[in-house]
mmCIF file of C-alpha atoms in Angstrom:
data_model
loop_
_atom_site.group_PDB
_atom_site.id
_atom_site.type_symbol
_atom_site.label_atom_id
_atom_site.label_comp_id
_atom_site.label_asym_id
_atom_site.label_seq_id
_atom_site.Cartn_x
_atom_site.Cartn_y
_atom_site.Cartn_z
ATOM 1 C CA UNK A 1 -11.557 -29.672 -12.706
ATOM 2 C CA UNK A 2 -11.571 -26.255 -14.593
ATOM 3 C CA UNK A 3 -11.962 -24.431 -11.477
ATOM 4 C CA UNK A 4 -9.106 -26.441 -9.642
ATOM 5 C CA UNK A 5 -6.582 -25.310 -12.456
ATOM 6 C CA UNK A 6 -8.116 -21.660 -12.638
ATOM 7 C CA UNK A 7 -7.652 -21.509 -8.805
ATOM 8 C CA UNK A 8 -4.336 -22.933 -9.099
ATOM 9 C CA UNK A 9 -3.177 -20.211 -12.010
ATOM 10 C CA UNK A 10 -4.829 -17.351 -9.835
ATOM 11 C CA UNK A 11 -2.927 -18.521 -6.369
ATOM 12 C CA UNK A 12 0.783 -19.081 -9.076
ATOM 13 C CA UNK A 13 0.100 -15.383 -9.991
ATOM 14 C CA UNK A 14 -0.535 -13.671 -7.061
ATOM 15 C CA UNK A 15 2.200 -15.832 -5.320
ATOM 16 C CA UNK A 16 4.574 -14.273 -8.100
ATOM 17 C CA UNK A 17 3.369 -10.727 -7.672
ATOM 18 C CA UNK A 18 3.996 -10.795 -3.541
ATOM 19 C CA UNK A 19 6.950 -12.139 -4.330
ATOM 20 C CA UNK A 20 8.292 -9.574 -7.337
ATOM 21 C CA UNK A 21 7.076 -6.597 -5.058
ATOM 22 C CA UNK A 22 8.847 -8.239 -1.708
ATOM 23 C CA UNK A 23 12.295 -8.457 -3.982
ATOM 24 C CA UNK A 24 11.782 -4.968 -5.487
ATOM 25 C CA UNK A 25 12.151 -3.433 -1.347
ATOM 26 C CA UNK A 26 10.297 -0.394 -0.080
ATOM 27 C CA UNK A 27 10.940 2.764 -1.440
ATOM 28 C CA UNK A 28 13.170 4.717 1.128
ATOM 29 C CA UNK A 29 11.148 6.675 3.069
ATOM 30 C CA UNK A 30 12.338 10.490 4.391
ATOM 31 C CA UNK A 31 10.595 12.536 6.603
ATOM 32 C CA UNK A 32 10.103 16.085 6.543
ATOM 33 C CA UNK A 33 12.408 18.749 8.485
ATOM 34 C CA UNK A 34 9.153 20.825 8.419
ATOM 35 C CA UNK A 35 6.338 19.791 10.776
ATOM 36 C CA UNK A 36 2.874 20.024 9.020
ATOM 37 C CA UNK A 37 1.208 23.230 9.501
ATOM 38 C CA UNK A 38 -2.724 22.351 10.657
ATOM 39 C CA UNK A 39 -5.529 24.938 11.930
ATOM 40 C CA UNK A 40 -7.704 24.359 14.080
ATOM 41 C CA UNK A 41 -11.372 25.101 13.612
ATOM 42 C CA UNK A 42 -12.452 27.929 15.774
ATOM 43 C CA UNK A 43 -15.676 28.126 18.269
ATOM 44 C CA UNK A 44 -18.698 28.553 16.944
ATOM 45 C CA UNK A 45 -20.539 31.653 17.359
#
């Protein structure tokens, strides 16, 4: 019976926590006017 009610309390909180970060949005995202500089590896001598 313990384990029912723990289970219960664990699936109540984790419920609430989807739900608080779902109401809270994403952050806005923005994007970079500068492309990302990369290098690529030379042959190998």
């Amino acid at each position: 019976m313990r384990a029912l009610v723990a289970a219960a309390i664990g699936l109540a909180a984790a419920l609430a926590l989807v739900l608080t970060v779902t109401a809270a949005g994403a952050p806005p995202g923005e994007t970079s006017p500068k492309p990302l500089l990369t290098t690529v590896p030379g042959p190998k001598k």
